Short mmCIF file of C-alpha atoms in Angstrom, two decimals:
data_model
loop_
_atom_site.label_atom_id
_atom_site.label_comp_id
_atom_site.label_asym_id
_atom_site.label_seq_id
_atom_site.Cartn_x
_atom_site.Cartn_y
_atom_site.Cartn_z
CA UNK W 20 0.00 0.00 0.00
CA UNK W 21 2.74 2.24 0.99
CA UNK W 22 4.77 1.45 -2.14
CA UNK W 23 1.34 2.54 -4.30
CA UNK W 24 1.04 5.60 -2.65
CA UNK W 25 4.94 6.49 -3.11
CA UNK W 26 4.07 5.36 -6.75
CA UNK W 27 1.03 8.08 -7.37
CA UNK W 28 3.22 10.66 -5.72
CA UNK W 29 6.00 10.09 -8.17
CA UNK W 30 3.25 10.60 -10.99
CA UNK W 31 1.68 12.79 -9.96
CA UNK W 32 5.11 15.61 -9.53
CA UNK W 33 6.14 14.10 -13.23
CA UNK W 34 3.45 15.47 -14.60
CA UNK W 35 3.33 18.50 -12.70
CA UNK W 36 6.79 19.03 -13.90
CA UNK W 37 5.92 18.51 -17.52
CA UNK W 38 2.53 21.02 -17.01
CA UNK W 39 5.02 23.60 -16.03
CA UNK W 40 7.32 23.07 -18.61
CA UNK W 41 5.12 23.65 -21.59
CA UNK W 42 3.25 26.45 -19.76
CA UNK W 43 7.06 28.31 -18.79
CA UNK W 44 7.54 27.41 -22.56
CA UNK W 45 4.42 29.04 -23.83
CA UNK W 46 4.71 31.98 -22.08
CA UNK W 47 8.27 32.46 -23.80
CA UNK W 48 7.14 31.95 -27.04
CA UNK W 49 4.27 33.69 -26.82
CA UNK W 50 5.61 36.59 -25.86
CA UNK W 51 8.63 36.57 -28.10
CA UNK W 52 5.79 36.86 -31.25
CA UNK W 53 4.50 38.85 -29.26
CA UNK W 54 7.01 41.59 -28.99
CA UNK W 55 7.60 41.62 -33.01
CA UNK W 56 5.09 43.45 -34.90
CA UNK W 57 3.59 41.07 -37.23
CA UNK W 58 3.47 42.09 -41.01
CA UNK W 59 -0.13 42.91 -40.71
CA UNK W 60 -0.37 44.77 -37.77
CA UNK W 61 -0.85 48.62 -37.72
CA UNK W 62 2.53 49.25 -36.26
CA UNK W 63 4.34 46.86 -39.01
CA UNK W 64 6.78 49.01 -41.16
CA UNK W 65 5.27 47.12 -44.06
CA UNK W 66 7.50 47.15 -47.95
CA UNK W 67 7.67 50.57 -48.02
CA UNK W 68 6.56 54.18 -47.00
CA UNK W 69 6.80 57.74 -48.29
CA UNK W 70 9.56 58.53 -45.97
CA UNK W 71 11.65 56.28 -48.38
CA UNK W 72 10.29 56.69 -51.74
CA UNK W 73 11.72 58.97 -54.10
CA UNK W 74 8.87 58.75 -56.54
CA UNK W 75 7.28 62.33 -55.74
CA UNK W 76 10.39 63.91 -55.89
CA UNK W 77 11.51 62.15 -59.35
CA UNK W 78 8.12 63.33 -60.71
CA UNK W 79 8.62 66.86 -59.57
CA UNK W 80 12.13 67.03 -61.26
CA UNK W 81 10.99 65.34 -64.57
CA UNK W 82 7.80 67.37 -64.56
CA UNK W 83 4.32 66.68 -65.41
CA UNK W 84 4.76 66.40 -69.40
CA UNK W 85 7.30 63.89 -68.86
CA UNK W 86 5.89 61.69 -65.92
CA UNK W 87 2.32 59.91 -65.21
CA UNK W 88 2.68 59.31 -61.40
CA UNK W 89 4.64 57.21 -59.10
CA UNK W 90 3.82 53.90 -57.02
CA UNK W 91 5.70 51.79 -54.20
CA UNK W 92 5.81 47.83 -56.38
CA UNK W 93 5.26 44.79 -54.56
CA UNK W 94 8.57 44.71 -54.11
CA UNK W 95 8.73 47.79 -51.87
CA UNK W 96 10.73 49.55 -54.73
CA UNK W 97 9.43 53.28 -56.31
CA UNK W 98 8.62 53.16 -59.39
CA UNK W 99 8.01 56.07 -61.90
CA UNK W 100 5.85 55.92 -64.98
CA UNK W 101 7.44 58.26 -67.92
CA UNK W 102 6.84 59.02 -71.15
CA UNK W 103 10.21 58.76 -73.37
CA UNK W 104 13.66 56.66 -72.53
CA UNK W 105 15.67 59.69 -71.47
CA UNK W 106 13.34 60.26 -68.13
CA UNK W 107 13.55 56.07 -67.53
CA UNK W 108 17.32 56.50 -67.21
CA UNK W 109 16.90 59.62 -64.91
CA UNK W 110 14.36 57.11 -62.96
CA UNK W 111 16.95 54.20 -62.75
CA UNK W 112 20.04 56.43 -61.71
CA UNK W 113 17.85 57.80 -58.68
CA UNK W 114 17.02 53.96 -57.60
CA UNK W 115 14.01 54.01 -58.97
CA UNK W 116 11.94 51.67 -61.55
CA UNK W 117 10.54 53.29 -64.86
CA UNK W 118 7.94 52.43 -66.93
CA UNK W 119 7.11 53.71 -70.02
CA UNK W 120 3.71 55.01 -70.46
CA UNK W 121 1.87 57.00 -73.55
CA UNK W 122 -0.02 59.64 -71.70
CA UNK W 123 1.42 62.33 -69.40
CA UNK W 124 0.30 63.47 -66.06
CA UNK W 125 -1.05 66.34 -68.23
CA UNK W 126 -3.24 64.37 -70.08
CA UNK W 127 -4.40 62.63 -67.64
CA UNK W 128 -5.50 65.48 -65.14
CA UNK W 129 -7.30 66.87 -68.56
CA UNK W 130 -9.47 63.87 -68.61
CA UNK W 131 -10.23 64.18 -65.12
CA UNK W 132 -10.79 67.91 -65.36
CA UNK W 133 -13.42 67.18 -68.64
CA UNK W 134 -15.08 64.95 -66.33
CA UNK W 135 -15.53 67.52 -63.42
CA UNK W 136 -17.28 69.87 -65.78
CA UNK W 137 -19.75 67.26 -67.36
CA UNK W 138 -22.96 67.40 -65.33
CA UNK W 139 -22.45 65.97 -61.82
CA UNK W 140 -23.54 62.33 -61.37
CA UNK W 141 -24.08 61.05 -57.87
CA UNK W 142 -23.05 57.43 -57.36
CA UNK W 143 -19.92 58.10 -59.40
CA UNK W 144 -16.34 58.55 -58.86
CA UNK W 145 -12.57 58.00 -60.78
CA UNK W 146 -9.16 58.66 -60.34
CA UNK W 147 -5.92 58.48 -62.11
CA UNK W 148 -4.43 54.87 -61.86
CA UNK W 149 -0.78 55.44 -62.64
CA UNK W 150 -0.10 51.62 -62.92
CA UNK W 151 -2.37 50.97 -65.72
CA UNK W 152 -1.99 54.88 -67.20
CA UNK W 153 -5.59 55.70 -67.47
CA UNK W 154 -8.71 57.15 -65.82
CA UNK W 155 -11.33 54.57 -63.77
CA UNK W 156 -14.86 55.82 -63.79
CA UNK W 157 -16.51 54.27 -60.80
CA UNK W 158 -20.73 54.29 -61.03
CA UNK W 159 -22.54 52.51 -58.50
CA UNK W 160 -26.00 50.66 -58.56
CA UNK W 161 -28.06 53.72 -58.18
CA UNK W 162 -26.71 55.20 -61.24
CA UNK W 163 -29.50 54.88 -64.18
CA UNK W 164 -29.06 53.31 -67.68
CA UNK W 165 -29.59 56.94 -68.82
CA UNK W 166 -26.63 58.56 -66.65
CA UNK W 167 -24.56 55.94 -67.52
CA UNK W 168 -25.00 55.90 -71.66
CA UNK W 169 -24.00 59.89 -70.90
CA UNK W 170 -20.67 58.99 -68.67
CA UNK W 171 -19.62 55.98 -71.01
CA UNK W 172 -20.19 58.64 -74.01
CA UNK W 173 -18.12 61.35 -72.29
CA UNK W 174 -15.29 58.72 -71.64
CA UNK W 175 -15.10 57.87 -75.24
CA UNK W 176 -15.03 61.23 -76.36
CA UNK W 177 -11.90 61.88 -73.99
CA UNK W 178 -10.06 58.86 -75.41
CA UNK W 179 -9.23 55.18 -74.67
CA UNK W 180 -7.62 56.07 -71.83
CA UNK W 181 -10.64 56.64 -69.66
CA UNK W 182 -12.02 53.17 -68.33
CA UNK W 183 -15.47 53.32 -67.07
CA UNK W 184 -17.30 50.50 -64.84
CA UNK W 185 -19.52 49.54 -62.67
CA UNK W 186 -18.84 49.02 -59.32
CA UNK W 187 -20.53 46.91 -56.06
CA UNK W 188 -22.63 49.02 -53.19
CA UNK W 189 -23.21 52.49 -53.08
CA UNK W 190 -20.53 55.55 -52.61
CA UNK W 191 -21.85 57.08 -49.08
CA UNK W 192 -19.84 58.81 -46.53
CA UNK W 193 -20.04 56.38 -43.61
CA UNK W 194 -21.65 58.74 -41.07
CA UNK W 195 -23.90 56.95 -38.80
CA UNK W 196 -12.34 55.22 -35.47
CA UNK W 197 -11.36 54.93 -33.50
CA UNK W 198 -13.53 56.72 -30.59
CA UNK W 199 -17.77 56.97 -31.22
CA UNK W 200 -18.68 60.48 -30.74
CA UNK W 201 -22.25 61.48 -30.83
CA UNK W 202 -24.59 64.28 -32.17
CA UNK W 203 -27.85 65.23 -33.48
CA UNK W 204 -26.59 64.00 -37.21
CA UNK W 205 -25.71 60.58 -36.10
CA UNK W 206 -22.40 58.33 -35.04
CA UNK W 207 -18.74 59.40 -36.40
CA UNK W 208 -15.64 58.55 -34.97
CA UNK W 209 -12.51 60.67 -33.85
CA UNK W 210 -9.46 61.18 -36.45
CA UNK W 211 -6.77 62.70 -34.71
CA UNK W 212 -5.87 65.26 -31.97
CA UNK W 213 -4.80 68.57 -33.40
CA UNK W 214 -4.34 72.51 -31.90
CA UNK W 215 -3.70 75.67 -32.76
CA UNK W 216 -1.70 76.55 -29.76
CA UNK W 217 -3.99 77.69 -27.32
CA UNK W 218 -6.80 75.12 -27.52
CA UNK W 219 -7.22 71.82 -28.87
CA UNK W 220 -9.59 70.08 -31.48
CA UNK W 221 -10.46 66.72 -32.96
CA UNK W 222 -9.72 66.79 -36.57
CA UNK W 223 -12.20 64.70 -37.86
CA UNK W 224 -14.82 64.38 -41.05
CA UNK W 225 -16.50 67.61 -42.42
CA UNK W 226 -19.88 65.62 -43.07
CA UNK W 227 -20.64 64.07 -39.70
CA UNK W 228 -21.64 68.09 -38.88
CA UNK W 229 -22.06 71.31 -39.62
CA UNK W 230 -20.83 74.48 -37.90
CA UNK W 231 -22.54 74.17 -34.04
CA UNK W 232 -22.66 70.88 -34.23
CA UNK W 233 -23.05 69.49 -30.20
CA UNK W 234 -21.13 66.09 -29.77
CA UNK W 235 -20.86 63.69 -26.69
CA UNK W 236 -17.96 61.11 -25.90
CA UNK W 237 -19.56 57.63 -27.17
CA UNK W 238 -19.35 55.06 -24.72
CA UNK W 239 -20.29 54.44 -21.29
CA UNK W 240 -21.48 57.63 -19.29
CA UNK W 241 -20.41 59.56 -22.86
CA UNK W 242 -20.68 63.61 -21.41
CA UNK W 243 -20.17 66.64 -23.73
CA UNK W 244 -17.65 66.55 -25.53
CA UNK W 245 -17.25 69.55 -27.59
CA UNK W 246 -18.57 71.67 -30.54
CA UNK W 247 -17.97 71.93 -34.32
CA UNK W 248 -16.37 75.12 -34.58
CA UNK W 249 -15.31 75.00 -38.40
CA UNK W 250 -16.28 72.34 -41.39
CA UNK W 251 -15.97 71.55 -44.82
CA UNK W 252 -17.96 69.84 -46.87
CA UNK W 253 -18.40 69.27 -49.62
CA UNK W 254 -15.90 70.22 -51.68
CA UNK W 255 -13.78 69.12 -48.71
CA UNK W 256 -14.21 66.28 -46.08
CA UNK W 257 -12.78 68.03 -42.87
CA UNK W 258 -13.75 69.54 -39.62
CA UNK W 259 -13.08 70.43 -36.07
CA UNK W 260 -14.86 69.77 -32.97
CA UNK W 261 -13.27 72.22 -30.05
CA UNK W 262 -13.07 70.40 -26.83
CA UNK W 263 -15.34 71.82 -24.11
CA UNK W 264 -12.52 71.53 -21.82
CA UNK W 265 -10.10 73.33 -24.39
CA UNK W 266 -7.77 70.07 -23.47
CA UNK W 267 -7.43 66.87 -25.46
CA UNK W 268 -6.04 65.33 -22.23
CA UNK W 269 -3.33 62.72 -21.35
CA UNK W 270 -3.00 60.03 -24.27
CA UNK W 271 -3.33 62.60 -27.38
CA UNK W 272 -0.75 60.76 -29.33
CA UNK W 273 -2.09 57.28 -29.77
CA UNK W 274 -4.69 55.90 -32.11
CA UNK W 275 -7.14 53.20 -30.35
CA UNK W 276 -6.89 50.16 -32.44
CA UNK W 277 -9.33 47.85 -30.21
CA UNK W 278 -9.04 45.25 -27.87
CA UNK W 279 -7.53 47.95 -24.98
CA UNK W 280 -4.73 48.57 -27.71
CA UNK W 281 -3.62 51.67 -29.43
CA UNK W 282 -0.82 52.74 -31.90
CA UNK W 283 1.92 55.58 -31.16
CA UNK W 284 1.49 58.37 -33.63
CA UNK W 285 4.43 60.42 -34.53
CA UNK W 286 4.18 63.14 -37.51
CA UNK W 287 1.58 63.43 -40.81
CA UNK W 288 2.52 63.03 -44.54
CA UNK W 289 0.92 62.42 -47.99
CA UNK W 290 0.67 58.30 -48.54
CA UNK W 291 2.09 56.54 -52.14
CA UNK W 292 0.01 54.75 -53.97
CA UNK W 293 0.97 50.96 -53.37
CA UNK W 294 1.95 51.85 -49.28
CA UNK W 295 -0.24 49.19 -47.35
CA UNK W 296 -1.97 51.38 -44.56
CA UNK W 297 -4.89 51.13 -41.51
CA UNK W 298 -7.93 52.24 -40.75
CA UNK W 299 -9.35 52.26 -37.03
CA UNK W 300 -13.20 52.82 -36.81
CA UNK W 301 -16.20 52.74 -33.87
CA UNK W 302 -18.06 50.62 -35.66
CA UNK W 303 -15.58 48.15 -37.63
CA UNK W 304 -12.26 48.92 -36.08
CA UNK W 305 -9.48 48.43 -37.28
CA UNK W 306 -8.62 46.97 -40.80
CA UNK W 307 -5.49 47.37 -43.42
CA UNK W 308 -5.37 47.70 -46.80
CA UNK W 309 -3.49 49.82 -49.80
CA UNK W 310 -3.32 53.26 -51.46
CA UNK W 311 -4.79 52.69 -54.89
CA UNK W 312 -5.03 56.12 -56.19
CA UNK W 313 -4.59 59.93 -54.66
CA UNK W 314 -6.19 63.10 -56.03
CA UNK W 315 -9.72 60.82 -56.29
CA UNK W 316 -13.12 62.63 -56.69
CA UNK W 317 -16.34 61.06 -55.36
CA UNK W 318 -19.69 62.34 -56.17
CA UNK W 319 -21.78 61.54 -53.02
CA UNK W 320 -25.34 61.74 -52.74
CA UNK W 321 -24.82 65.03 -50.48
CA UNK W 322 -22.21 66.61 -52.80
CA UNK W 323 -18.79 66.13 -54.80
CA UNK W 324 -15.40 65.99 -53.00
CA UNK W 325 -12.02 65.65 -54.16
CA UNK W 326 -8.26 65.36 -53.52
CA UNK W 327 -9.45 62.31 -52.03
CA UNK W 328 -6.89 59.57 -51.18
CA UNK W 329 -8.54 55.88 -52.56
CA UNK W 330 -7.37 52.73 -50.82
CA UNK W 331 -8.90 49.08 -50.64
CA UNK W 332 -9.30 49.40 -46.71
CA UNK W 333 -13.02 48.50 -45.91
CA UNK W 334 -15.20 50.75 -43.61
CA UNK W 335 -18.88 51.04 -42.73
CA UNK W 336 -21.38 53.87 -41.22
CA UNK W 337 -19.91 55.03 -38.22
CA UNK W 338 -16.54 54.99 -39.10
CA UNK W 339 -16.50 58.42 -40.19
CA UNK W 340 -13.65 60.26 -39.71
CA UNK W 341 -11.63 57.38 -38.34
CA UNK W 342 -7.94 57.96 -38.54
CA UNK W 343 -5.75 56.42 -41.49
CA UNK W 344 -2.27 55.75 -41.00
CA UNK W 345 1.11 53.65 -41.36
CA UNK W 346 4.33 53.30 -39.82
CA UNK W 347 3.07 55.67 -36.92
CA UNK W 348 2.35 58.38 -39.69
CA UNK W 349 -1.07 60.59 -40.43
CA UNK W 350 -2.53 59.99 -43.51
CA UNK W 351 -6.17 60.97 -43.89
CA UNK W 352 -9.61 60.92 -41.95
CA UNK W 353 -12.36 58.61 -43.06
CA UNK W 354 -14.55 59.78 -45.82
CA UNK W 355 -16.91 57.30 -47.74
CA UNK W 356 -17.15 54.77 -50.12
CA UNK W 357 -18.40 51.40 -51.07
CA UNK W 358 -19.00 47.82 -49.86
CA UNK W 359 -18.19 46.76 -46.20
CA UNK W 360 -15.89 44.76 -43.73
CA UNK W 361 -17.71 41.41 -44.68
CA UNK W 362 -17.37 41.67 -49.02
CA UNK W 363 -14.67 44.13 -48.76
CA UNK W 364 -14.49 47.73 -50.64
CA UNK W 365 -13.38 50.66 -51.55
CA UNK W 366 -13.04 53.81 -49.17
CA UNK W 367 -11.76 57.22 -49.82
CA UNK W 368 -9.63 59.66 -47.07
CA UNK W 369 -9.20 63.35 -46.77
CA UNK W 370 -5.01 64.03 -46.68
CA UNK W 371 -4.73 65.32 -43.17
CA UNK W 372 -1.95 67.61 -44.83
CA UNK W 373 -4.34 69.44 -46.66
CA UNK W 374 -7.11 69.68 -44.04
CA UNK W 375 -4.49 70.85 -41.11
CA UNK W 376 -3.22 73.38 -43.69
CA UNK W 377 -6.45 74.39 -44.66
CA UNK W 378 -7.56 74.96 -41.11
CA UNK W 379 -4.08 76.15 -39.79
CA UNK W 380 -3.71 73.47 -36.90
CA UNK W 381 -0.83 71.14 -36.11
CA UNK W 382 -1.38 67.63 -34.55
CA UNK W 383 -0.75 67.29 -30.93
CA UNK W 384 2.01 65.11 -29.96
CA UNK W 385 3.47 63.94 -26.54
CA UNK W 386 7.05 64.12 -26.44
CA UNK W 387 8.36 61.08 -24.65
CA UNK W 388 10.05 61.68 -20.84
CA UNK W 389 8.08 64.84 -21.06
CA UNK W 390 6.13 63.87 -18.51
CA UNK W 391 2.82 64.60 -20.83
CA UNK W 392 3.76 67.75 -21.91
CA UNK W 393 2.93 68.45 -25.47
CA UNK W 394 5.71 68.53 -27.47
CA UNK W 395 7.02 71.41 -30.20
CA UNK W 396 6.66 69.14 -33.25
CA UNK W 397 3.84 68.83 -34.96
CA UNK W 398 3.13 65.11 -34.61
CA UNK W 399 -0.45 63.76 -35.23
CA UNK W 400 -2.54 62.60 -31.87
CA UNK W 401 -5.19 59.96 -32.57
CA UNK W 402 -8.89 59.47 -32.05
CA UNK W 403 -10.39 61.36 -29.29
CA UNK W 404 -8.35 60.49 -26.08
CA UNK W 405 -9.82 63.24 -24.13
CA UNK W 406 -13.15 61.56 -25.60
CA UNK W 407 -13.17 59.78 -22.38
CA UNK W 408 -9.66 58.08 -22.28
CA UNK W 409 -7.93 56.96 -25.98
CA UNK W 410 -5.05 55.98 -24.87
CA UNK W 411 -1.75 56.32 -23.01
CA UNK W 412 0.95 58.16 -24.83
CA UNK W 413 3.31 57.34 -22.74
CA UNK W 414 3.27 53.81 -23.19
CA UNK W 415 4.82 53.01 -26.59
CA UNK W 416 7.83 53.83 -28.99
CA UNK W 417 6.86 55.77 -32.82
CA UNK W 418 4.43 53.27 -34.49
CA UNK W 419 4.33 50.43 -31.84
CA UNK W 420 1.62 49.08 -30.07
CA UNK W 421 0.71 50.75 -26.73
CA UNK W 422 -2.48 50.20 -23.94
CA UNK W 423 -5.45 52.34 -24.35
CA UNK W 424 -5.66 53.91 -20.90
CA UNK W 425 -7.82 51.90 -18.56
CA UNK W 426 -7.78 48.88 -20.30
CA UNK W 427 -5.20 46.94 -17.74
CA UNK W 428 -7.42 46.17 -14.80
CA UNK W 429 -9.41 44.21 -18.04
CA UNK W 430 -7.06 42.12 -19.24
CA UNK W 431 -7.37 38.16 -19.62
CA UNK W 432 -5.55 35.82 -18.13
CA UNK W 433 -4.43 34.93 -21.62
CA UNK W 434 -2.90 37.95 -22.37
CA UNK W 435 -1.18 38.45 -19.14
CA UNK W 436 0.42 34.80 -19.52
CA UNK W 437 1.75 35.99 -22.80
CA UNK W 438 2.50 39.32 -22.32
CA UNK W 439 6.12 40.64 -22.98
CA UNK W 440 6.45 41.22 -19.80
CA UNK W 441 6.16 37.47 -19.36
CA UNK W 442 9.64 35.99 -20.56
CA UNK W 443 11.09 37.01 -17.20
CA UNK W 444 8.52 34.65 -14.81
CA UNK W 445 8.17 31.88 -18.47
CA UNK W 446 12.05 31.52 -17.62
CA UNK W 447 11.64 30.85 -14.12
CA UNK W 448 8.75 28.41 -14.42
CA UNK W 449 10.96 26.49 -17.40
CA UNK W 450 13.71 26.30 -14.90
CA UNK W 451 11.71 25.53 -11.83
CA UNK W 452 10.25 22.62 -13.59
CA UNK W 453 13.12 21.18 -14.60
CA UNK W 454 14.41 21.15 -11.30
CA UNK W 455 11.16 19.11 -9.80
CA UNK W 456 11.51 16.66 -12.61
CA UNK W 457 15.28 16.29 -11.98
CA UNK W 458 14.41 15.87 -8.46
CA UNK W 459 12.08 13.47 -8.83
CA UNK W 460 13.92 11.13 -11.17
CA UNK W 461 16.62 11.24 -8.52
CA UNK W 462 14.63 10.25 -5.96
CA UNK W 463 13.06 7.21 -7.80
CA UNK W 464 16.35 6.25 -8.98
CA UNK W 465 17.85 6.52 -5.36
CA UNK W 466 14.50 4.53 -4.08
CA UNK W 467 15.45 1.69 -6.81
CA UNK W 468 19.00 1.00 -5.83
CA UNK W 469 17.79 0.94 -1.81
CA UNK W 470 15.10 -1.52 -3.10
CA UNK W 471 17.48 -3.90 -5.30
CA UNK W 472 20.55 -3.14 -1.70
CA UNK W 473 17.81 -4.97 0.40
CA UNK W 474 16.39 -7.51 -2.23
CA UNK W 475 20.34 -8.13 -2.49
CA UNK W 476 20.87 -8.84 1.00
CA UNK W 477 17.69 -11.00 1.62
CA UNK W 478 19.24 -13.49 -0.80
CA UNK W 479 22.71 -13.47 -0.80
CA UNK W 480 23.38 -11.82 2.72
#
């Protein structure tokens, strides 16, 4: 009986051992992945960004008779469409690709600019796609047979070049990021954190409001929040709530990106078309996608708007003024589009360049060891922190992950088991594991040898 129990004991710390083990073992691993950005995550550097892509200023120095437009190729490279061999050398020198392409940049804002004066069309939009050197019409379902024999005529009478088709869903703005803020017009969500010096402002979407709009923090116990002081739209997609409290608050610098998580903003620029980006969003969150054309023009129900950027990244009502960015960068603010987060789609951006200089604000940013205080640069701030807590900008390096402020006390058990802050106490359990089952394969094997010493003796002693 006493041998059984020893025997259960002995199992019983094996397998304890081995529990601990793979558990230590998890932990490490997990939180080794865990401290690399993934390709696909919002703080990934992904192929390429404008900071490295001499496209724009290979275009500017060839000029516009000479070039079509510039994109970042799957393989992260620039590359330059021009129209004769002489700029394709000029291209290659630089580091760039060339491509030689039959219509100019000159032609092809001509086309566009033909199209702007033909009688508006809502349901439609098109930009220049420099890949394929031409102009894509977009018109949507609620475009009529008789609109469309008008748009396909005005294409042809432009020239080959302009490619018209039909597209899936409707082109709406997606009133209805990463914060919900609330009003009389419906749901939008908070771009990014911006001031003029003396008080602050959420730079979000000129359509969720006009001037004197009221809006409330979304969310649990959502209070006022602030009041549209200035907007644009359409024409333009921008606007700017002022705080009530004249203070965006602690956390200014971070997008929210869901699940208690945010994203470490750090300045604003003009995306490439090819840069893979992200969208956060109240209603869908956050999602990724690509620049597919800049300059785009979108004829919305409510009005026509353009400088537009166009990207594949879904979003749906509510989303609204959501921020867009990559690589810790400011790109745009949620306009409209087509489709959703289930089918996928098309959705078009303001340039936060362009609305910031239009509106002569500068995004807030938090310099780091600053103890909170805002910084002298003008680095963008994300979705509405002071909309009831975005997140902590404190907590994260340019374009890395950080916590959305009060999301700690929430986490799972999961995520604090593989944490980064978990390879420490993964390393201990590993080794204190190994020491049980050490010990206790020393202690059977000492038990054995006592057991054959006295089955010795009884029969030879």
């Amino acid at each position: 009986m006493r041998h059984a129990r020893r025997r259960v004991v002995r199992r019983v710390a094996r397998l304890a051992a081995v529990g601990g083990l793979l558990l230590g073992g998890a932990m490490v691993a997990q939180a080794a992945m865990a401290g690399e950005p993934s390709p696909g995550s919002a703080g990934a550097p992904g192929p390429a960004g404008p900071a490295a892509d001499p496209g724009p200023a290979l275009v500017a120095r060839l000029g516009t008779a000479r070039t079509a437009g510039s994109w970042i190729g799957a393989d992260g490279r620039a590359v330059v469409a021009v129209t004769d061999s002489a700029a394709a050398r000029t291209a290659r020198r630089a580091g760039a690709g060339a491509k030689l392409v039959r219509h100019s940049t000159n032609e092809l804002r001509s086309a566009t600019d033909t199209l702007r004066s033909a009688p508006r069309v809502a349901g439609t939009a098109w930009a220049v796609d420099y890949r394929t050197n031409r102009v894509v019409v977009r018109a949507d379902r609620t475009v009529s047979a008789a609109d469309w024999s008008r748009l396909s005529r005005t294409a042809a009478d432009i020239g080959g070049f302009v490619h018209v088709e039909r597209t899936e869903g409707t082109f709406t703005t997606r009133l209805n990021g990463a914060r919900p803020i609330l009003s009389a017009q419906g749901r939008c969500s908070a771009g990014f954190n911006v001031t003029d010096g003396r008080r602050d402002f959420i730079l979000t979407a000129g359509h969720c409001g006009p001037a004197g709009s009221v809006w409330f923090a979304g969310g649990q116990g959502g209070g006022p929040l602030g009041r549209t002081v200035n907007s644009g739209f359409p024409g333009t997609d921008f606007s700017l709530v002022r705080y009530d409290s004249g203070s965006a608050g602690d956390g200014a610098g971070v997008v929210a990106t869901g699940g208690g998580q945010g994203v470490r903003i750090t300045g604003a620029a003009d995306p490439a078309v090819g840069q893979r980006v992200f969208r956060s969003g109240s209603t869908s969150g956050l999602h990724g996608g690509r620049v597919t054309a800049l300059n785009a023009t979108v004829n919305y129900p409510e009005g026509t708007v353009t400088g537009l950027i166009e990207t594949t990244v879904c979003a749906e009502p509510g989303d609204s003024g959501g921020p867009l960015f990559a690589r810790g960068v400011a790109l745009g603010i949620t306009s409209g589009g087509s489709g959703d987060c289930v089918t996928g789609g098309t959705t078009f951006f303001q340039p936060v360049t362009k609305a910031m200089a239009a509106l002569d604000v500068r995004l807030i940013v938090r310099a780091r060891g600053a103890g909170g205080a805002p910084g002298a640069s003008p680095s963008p701030a994300p979705t509405a922190t002071a909309a009831r807590g975005a997140a902590a900008s404190g907590a994260a390096s340019p374009g890395s992950a950080a916590p959305v402020t009060g999301a700690a006390p929430g986490r799972s058990l999961r995520a604090r088991l593989t944490g980064t802050r978990s390879v420490g106490p993964g390393l201990l359990v590993v080794a204190g594991s190994l020491l049980a089952l050490l010990a206790t394969r020393y202690v059977r094997a000492e038990q054995d040898r006592r057991a054959y010493r006295r089955h010795y003796r009884a029969n030879w002693g």
